[in-house]
Short mmCIF file of C-alpha atoms in Angstrom, two decimals:
data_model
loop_
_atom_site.label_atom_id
_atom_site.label_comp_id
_atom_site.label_asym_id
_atom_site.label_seq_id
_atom_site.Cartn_x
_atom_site.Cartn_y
_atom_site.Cartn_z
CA UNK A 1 -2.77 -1.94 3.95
CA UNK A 2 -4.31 -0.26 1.34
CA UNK A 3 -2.21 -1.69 -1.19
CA UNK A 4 -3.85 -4.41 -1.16
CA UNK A 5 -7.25 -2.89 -1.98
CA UNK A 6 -8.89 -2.26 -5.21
CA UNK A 7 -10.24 1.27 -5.39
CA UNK A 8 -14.20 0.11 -5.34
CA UNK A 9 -13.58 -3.16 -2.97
CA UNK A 10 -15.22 -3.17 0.16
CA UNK A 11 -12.74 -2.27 3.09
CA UNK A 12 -13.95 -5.12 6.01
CA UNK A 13 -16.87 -6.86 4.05
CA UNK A 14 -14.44 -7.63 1.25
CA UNK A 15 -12.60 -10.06 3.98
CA UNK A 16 -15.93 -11.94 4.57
CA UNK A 17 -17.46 -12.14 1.44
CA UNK A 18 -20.86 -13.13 2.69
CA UNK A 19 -20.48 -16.87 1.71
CA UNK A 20 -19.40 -20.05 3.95
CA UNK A 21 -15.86 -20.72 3.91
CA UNK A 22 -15.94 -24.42 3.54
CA UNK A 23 -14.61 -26.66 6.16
CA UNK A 24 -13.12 -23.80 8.53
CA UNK A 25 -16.44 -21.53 8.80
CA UNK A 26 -18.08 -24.42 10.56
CA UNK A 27 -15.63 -24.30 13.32
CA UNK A 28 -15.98 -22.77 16.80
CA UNK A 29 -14.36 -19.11 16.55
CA UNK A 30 -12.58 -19.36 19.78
CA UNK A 31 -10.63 -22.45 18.73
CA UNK A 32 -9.56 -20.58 15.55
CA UNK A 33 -8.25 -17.56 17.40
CA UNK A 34 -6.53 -19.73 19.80
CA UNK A 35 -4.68 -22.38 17.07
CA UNK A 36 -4.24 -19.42 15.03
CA UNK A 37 -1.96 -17.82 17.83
CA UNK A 38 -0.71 -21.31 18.91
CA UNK A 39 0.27 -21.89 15.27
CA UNK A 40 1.89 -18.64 14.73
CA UNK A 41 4.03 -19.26 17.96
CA UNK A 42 5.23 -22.41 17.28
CA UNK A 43 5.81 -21.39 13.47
CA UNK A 44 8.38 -18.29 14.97
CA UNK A 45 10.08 -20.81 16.82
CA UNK A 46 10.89 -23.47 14.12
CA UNK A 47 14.70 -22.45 12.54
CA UNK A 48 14.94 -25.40 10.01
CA UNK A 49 13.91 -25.13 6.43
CA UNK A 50 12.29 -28.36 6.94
CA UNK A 51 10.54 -27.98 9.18
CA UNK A 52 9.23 -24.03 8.12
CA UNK A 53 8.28 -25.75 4.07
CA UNK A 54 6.13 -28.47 5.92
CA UNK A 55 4.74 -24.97 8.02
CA UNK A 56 3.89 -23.32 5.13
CA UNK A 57 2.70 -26.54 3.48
CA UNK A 58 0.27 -26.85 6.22
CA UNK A 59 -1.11 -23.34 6.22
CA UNK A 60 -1.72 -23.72 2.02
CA UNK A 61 -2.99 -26.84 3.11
CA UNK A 62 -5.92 -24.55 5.20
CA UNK A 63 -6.10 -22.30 2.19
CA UNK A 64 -7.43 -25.72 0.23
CA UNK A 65 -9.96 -26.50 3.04
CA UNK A 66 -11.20 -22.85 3.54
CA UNK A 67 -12.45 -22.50 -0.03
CA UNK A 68 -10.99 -18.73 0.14
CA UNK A 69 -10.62 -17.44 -3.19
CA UNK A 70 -6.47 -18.75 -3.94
CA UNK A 71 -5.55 -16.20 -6.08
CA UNK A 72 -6.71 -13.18 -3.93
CA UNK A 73 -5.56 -14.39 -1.01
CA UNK A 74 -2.26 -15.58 -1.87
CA UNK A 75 -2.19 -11.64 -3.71
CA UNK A 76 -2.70 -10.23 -0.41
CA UNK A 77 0.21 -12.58 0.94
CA UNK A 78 2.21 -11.43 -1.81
CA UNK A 79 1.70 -7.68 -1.01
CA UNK A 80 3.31 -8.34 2.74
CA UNK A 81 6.31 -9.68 0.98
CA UNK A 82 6.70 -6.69 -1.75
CA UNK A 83 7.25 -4.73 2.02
CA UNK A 84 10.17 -7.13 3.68
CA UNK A 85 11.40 -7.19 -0.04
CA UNK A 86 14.31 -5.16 0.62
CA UNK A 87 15.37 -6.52 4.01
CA UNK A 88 15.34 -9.58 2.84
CA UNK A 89 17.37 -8.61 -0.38
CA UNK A 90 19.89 -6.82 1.81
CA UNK A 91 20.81 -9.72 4.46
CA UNK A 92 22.84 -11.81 2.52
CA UNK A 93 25.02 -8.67 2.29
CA UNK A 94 24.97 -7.47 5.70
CA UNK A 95 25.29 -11.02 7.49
CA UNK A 96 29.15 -12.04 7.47
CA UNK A 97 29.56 -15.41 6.64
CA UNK A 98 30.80 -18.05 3.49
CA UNK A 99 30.73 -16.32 -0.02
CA UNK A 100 28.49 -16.74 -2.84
CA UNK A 101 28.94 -13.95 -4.62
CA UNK A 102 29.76 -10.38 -5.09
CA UNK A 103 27.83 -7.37 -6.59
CA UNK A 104 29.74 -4.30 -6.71
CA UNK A 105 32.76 -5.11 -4.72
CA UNK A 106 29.68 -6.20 -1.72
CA UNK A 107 29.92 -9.87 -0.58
CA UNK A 108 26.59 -11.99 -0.50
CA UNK A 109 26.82 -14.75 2.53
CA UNK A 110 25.13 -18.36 1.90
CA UNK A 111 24.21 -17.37 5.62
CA UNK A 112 22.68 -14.41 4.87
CA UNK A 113 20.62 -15.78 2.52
CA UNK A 114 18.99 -18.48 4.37
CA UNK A 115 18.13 -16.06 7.00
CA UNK A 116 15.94 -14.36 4.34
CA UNK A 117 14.91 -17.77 3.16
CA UNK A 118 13.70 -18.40 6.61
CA UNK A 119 12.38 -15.07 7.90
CA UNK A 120 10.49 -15.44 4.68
CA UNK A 121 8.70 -18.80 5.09
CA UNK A 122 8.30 -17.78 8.50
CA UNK A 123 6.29 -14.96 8.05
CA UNK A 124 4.13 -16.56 5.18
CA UNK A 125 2.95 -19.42 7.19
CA UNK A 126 1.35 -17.77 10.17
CA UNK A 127 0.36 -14.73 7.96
CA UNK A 128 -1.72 -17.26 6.02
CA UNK A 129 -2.42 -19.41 8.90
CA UNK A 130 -4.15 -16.50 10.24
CA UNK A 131 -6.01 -15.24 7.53
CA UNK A 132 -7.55 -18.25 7.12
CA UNK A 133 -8.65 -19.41 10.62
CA UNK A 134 -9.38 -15.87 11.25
CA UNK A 135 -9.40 -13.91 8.61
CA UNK A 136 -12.65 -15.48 7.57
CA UNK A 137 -14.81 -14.52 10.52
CA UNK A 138 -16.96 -12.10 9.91
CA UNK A 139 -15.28 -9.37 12.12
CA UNK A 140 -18.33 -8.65 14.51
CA UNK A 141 -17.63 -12.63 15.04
CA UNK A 142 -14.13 -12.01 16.23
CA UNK A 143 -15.20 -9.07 18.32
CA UNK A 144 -17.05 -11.52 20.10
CA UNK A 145 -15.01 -14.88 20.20
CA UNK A 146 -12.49 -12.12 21.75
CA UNK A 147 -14.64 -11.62 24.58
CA UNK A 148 -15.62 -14.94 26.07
CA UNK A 149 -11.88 -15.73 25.86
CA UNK A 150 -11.52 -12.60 28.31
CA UNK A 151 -10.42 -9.80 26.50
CA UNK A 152 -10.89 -6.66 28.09
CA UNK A 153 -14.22 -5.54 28.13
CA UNK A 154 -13.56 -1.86 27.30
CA UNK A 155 -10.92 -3.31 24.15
CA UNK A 156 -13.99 -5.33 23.06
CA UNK A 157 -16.40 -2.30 22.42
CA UNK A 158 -13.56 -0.09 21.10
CA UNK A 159 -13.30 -3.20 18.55
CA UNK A 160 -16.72 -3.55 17.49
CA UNK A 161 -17.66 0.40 17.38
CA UNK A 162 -14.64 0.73 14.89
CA UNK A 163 -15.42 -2.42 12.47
CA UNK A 164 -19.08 -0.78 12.51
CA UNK A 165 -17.74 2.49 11.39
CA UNK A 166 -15.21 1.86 9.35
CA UNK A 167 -16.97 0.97 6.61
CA UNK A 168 -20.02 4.13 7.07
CA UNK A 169 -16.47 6.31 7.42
CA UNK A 170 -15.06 5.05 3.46
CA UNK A 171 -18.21 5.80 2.40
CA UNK A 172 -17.85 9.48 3.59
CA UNK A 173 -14.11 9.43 2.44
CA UNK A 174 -15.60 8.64 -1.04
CA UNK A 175 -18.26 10.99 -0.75
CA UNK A 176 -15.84 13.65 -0.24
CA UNK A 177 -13.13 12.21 -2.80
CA UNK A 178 -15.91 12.51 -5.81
CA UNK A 179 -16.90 16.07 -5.03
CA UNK A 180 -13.24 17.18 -5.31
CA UNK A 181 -13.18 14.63 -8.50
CA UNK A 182 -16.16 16.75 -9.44
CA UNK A 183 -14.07 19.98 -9.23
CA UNK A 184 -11.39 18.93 -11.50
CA UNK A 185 -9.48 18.09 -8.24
CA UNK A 186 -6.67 15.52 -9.58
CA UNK A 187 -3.84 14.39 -7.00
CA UNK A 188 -0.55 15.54 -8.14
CA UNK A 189 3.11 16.02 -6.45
CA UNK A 190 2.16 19.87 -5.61
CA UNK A 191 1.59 22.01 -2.79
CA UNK A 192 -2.58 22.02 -3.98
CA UNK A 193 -2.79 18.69 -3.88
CA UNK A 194 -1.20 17.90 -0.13
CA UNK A 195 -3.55 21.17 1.50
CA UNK A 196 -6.18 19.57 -0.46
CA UNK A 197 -5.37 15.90 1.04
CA UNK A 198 -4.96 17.61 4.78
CA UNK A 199 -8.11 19.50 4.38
CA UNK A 200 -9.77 16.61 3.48
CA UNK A 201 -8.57 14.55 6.61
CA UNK A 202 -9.26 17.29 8.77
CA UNK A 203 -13.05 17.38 7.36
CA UNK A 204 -12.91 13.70 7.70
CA UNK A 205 -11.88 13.83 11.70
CA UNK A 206 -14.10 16.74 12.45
CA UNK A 207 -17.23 14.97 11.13
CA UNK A 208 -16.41 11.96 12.29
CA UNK A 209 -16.49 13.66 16.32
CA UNK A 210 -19.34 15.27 15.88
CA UNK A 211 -20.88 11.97 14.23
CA UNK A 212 -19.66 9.84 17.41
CA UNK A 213 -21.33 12.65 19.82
CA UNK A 214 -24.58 12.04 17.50
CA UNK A 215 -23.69 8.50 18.51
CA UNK A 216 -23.42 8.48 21.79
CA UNK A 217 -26.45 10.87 22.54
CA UNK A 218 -28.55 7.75 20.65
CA UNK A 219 -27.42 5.45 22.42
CA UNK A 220 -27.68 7.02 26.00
CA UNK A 221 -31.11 7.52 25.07
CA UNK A 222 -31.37 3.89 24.59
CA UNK A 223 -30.45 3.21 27.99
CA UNK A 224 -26.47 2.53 27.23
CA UNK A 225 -25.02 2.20 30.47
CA UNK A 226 -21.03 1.64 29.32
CA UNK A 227 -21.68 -2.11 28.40
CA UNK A 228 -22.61 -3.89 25.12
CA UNK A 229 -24.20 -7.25 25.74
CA UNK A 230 -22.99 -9.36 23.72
CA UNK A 231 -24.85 -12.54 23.26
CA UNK A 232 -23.84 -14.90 21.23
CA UNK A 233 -22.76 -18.17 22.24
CA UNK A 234 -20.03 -20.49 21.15
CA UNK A 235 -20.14 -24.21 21.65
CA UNK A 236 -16.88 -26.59 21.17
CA UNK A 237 -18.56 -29.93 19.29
CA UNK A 238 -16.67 -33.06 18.58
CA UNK A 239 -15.56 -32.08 15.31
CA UNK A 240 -13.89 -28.52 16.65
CA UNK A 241 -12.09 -30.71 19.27
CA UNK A 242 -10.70 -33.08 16.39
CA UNK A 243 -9.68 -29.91 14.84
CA UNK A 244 -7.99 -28.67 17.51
CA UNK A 245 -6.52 -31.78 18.17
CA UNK A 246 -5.07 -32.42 14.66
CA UNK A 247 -3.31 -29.48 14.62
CA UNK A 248 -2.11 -29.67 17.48
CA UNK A 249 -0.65 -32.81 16.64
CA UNK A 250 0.90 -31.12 13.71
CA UNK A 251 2.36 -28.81 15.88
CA UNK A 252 3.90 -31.00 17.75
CA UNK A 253 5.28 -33.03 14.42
CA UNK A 254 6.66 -29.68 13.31
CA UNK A 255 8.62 -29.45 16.70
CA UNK A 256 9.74 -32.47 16.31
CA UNK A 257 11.16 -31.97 12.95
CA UNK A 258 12.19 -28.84 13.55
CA UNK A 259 15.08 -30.90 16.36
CA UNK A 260 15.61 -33.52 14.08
CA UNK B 1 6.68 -0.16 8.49
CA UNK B 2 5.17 -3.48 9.78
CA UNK B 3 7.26 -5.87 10.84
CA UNK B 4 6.65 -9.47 9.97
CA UNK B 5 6.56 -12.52 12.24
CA UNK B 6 10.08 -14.65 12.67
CA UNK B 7 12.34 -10.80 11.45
CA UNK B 8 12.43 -10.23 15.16
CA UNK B 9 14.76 -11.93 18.22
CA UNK B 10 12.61 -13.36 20.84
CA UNK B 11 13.50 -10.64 23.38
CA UNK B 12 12.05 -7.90 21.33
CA UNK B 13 8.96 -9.52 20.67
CA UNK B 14 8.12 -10.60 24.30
CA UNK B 15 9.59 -6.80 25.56
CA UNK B 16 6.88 -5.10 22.69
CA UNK B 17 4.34 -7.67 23.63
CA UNK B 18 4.30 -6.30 27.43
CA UNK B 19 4.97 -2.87 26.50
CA UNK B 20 2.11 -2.59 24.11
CA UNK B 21 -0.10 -4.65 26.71
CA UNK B 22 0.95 -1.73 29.48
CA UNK B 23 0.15 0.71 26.94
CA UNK B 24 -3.21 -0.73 26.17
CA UNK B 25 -4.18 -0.79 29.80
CA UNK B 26 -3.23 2.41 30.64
CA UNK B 27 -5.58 3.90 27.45
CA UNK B 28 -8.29 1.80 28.28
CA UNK B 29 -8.22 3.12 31.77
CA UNK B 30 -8.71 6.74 30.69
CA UNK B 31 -11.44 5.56 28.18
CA UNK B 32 -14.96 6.31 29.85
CA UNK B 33 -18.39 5.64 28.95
CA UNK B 34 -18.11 8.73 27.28
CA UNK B 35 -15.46 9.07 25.13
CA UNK B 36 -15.58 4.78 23.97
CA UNK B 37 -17.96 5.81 20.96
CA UNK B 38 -15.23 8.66 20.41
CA UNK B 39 -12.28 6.79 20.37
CA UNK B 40 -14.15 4.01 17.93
CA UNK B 41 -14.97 6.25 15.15
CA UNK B 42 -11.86 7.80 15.65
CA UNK B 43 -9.92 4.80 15.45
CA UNK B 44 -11.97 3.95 12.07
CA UNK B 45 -11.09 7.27 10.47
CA UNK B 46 -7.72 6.52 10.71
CA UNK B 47 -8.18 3.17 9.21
CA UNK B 48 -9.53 4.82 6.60
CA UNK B 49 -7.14 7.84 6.57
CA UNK B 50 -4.50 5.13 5.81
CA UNK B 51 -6.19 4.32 2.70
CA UNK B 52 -5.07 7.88 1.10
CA UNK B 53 -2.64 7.53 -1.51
CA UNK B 54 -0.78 10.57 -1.26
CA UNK B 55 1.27 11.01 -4.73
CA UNK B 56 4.54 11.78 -4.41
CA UNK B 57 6.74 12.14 -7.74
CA UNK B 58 6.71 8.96 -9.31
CA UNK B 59 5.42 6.80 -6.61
CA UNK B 60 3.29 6.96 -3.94
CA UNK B 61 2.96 6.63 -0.08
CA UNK B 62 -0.24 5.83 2.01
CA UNK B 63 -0.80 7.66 5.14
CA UNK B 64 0.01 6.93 8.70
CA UNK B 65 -1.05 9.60 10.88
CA UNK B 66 -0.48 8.70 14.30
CA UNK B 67 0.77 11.96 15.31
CA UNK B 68 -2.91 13.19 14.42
CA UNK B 69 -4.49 10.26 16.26
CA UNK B 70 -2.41 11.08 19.29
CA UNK B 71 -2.92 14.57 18.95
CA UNK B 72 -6.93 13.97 19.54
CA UNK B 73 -6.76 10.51 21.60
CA UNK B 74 -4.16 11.15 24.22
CA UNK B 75 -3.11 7.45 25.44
CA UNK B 76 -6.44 6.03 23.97
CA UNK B 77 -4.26 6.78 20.68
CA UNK B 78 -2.97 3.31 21.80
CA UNK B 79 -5.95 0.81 21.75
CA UNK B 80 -7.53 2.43 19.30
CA UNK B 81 -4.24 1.62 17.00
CA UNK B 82 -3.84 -1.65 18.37
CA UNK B 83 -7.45 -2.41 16.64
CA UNK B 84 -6.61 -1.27 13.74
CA UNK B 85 -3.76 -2.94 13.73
CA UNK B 86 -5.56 -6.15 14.17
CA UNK B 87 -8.15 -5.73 11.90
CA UNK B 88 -5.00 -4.78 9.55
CA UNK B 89 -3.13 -8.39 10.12
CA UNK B 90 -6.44 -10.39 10.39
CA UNK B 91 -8.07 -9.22 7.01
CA UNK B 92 -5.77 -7.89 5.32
CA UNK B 93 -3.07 -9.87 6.02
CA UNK B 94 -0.21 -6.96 6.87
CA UNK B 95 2.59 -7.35 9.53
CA UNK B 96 2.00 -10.75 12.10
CA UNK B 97 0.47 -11.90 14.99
CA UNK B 98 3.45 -12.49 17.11
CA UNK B 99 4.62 -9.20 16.53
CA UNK B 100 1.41 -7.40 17.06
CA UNK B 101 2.84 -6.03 20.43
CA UNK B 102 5.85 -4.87 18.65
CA UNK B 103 4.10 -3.14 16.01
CA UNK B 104 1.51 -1.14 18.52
CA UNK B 105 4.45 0.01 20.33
CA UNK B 106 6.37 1.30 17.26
CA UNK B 107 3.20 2.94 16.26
CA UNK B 108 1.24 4.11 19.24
CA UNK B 109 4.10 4.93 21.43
CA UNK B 110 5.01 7.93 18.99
CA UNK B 111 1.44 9.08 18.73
CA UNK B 112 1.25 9.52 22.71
CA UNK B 113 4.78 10.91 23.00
CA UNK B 114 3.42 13.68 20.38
CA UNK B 115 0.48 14.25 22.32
CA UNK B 116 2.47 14.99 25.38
CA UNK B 117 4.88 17.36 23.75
CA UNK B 118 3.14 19.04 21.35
CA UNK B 119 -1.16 18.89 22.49
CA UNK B 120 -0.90 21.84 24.53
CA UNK B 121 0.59 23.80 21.84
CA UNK B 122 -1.56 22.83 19.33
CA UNK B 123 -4.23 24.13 21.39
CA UNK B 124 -2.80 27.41 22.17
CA UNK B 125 -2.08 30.58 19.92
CA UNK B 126 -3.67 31.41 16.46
CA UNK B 127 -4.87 28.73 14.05
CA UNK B 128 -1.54 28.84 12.12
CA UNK B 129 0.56 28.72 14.88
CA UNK B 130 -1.35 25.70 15.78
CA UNK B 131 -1.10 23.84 12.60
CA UNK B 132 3.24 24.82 12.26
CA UNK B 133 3.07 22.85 15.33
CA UNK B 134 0.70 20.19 14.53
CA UNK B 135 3.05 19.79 10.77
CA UNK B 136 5.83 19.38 13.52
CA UNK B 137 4.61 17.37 15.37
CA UNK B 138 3.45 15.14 12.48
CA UNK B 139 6.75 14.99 11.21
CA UNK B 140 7.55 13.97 14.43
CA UNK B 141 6.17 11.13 14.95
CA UNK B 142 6.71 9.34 11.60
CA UNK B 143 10.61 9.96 12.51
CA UNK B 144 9.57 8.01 16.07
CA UNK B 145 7.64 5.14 14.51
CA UNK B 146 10.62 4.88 12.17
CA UNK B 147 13.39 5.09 14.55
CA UNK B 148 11.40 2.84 16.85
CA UNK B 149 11.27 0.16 13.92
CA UNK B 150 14.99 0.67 12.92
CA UNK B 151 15.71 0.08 16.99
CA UNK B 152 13.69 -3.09 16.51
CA UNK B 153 15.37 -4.69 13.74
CA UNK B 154 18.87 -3.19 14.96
CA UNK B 155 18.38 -4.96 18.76
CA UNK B 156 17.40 -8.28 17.08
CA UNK B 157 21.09 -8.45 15.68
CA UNK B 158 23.90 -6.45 13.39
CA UNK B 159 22.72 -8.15 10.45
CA UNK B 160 19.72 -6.13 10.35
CA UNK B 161 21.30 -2.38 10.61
CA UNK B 162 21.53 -2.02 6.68
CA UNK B 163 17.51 -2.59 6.66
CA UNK B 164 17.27 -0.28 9.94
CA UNK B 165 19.09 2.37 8.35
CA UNK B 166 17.33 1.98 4.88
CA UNK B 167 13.93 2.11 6.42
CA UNK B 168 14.56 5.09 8.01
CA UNK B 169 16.13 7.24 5.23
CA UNK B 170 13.61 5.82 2.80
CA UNK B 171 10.66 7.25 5.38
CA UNK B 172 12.10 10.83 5.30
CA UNK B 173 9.92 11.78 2.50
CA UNK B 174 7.20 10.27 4.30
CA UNK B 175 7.98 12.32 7.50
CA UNK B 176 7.52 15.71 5.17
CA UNK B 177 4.20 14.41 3.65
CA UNK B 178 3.03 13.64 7.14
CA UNK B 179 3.91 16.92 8.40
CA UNK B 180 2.53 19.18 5.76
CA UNK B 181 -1.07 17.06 5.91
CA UNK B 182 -1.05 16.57 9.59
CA UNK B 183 -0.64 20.92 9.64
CA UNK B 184 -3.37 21.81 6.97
CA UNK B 185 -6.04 19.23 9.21
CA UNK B 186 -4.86 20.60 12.18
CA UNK B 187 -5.41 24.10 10.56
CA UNK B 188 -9.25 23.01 9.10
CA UNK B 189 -9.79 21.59 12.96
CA UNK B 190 -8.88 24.56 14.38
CA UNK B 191 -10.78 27.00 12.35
CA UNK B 192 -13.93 24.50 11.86
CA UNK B 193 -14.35 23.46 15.70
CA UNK B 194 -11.57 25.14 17.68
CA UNK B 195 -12.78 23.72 21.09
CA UNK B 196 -11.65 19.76 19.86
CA UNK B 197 -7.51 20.25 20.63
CA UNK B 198 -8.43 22.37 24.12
CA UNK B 199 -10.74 19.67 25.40
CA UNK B 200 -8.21 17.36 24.51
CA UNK B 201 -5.01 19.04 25.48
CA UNK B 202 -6.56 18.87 29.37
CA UNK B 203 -8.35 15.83 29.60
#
């Protein structure tokens, strides 16, 4: 994951920049989740290239509507693929089927290839789907949308303690990285450099104990009883049901094309 | 080491799905009111962990650390990586929702297995002892995760075994970074606050 960030961006704030995201902010979180996972399920199911272009077509088609910054977020999609690169690359080799061509005595099968073609457009249209119906909640928002559609309690809190420390944690990490900058430490392929590294995680998970003990003492003596009440409220309005309803309806098209 | 959505055969994905969602339960269960603040700030220092670029020669690999996060959660080791995990494919876009379950499992499952083989002996002995073990047992379960991922991708058909086998050797220098950080923390833990692996090695 951390490929994908730039050494000064913000690790969770990054994702929710702070600004409305056009015509998809508006909508009710718990719809999101839900046609995000509806989506994604019905994407993993299509097997025609079709029918997976018109998938990916609509996700880039919620890109447009979210106002996301394109070029960042298609980046980030573009960082998954660098890591299926090679299995991709490698199953027109390893699937038998009709020849297209041979590298080094090793046959590539038309098959092969249009099982990467697919696994690719697959996994880029509910990727993006997702990072766009959900990826631009702010996370406490998903913490909890995830709750009033029933997630465990217990998983809920676990949630919303890390996305609150997360970000109070990378500050520490970067604490710690500039006084080791400040000693001359640069990271090198040397036995210094990986006691160094494990020191500093070590540091890292020690403080961060006796920092949740801190936490917990607070909060007990603020009356914490186990539960967080979360209040916020969601309402489903006409518009989130004519969401919902259109892509469902594209859904189903997609199904449809998919037997065709 | 995430897998993406549509890689997988049906089968696999439902079978991680309700493995993961066992796995889940059974942390949550030994989560109390106590140790949920824990096991949150833990789970965010790993997210962060994972951010370390660890050079090695020319390149360079980010860390994993789930034998750590075992090592100190016990089976909360698997919600706590399930979150990040989400937060991971949500905002960052890494791996897929359909194979969330999957992923957990490839992940988490190693971190508890080295929890129950090698938390007691963390715990015992001198400091050093403690951290050969902990480097072992880091080791350890980077060669899990990847096995687990290269049974994945082998189970949802021959095509795949190339990629299983590549993502395996390809991880061995990964398993030896792993191992030699996941000993020196363990070693700093030990010395800094030696009661942290006993109180977890008999929870």
């Amino acid at each position: 994951m951390a490929h994908a960030l730039e050494p000064q961006a913000k690790t969770l704030t990054e994702a929710q920049g702070g600004f409305s995201y056009g015509l998809i902010s508006d909508h009710d979180p718990r719809m999101r989740i839900v046609m995000a996972c509806v989506f994604a399920i019905v994407t993993v199911s299509l097997s025609t290239i079709p029918a997976l272009l018109t998938a990916l077509a609509t996700s880039i088609g919620l890109l447009l509507m979210s106002r996301l910054p394109i070029r960042r977020t298609l980046k980030r999609m573009a960082m998954m693929d660098s890591f299926i690169i090679f299995m991709l690359v490698l199953l027109p080799f390893s699937m038998p089927g009709d020849a297209m061509f041979t590298v080094f005595g090793f046959a590539a099968s038309w098959q092969g290839l249009w099982k990467a073609v697919e696994i690719a457009l697959t996994a880029n249209a509910a990727i993006l789907a997702l990072m766009v119906l959900v990826g631009t909640m702010e996370p406490v928002t998903l913490g909890h949308a995830l709750h009033k559609l029933r997630c465990p309690e217990v998983l809920v809190h676990l949630l919303m303690f890390t996305i609150r420390y997360i970000e109070v944690l990378r500050e520490e990490y970067l604490r710690l990285r500039g006084a080791m900058k400040i000693r001359g430490f640069r990271p090198g392929t040397n036995w210094h450099t990986y006691r160094s590294f494990g020191y500093l995680v070590g540091m890292m998970l020690v403080r961060a104990i006796e920092r949740s003990e801190r936490i917990l003492a607070a909060m007990k003596c603020r009356g914490f009883s186990g539960r967080l009440l979360l209040l916020q409220d969601f309402r489903m309005t006409r518009r989130d049901h004519l969401f919902a309803a259109t892509l469902t309806a594209v859904c189903v098209g997609l199904l449809c094309l998919d037997l065709l | 080491m995430h897998i993406v959505d549509g890689a997988l055969a049906n089968p696999v994905v439902i079978g991680g799905a309700v493995a993961a969602a066992g796995g889940i339960a059974i942390g949550l269960k030994s989560l109390d009111l106590d140790r949920i603040p824990t096991a949150g700030v833990l789970a965010a220092s790993f997210f962060v962990a994972s951010l370390i670029h660890v050079p090695i020669g020319p390149s360079s690999v980010h860390l994993i650390l789930n034998g750590l996060a075992g090592l100190l959660l016990g089976w909360a080791a698997f919600p706590a990586l399930f979150v990040g995990l989400l937060l991971q494919t949500v905002f960052f876009g890494f791996g897929g929702l359909t194979v969330l379950g999957v992923n957990t499992v490839n992940i988490a499952l190693p971190a508890v297995l080295t929890w129950m083989l090698f938390g007691r002996l963390i715990a015992r002995g001198s400091p050093v002892h403690g951290a050969i073990w902990g480097g072992i047992g880091g080791a350890f379960s980077i060669a899990a995760t990847t096995g687990f991922v290269a049974v994945s991708l082998a189970l949802s058909g021959d095509a795949f075994l190339p990629a299983a086998k590549l993502v395996f050797f390809a991880h061995i220098p990964v398993m030896a970074i792993e191992a030699v950080l996941t000993g020196f923390a363990v070693l700093l833990a030990r010395k800094v606050k030696p009661e942290l692996f006993i109180k977890v090695a008999t929870s």
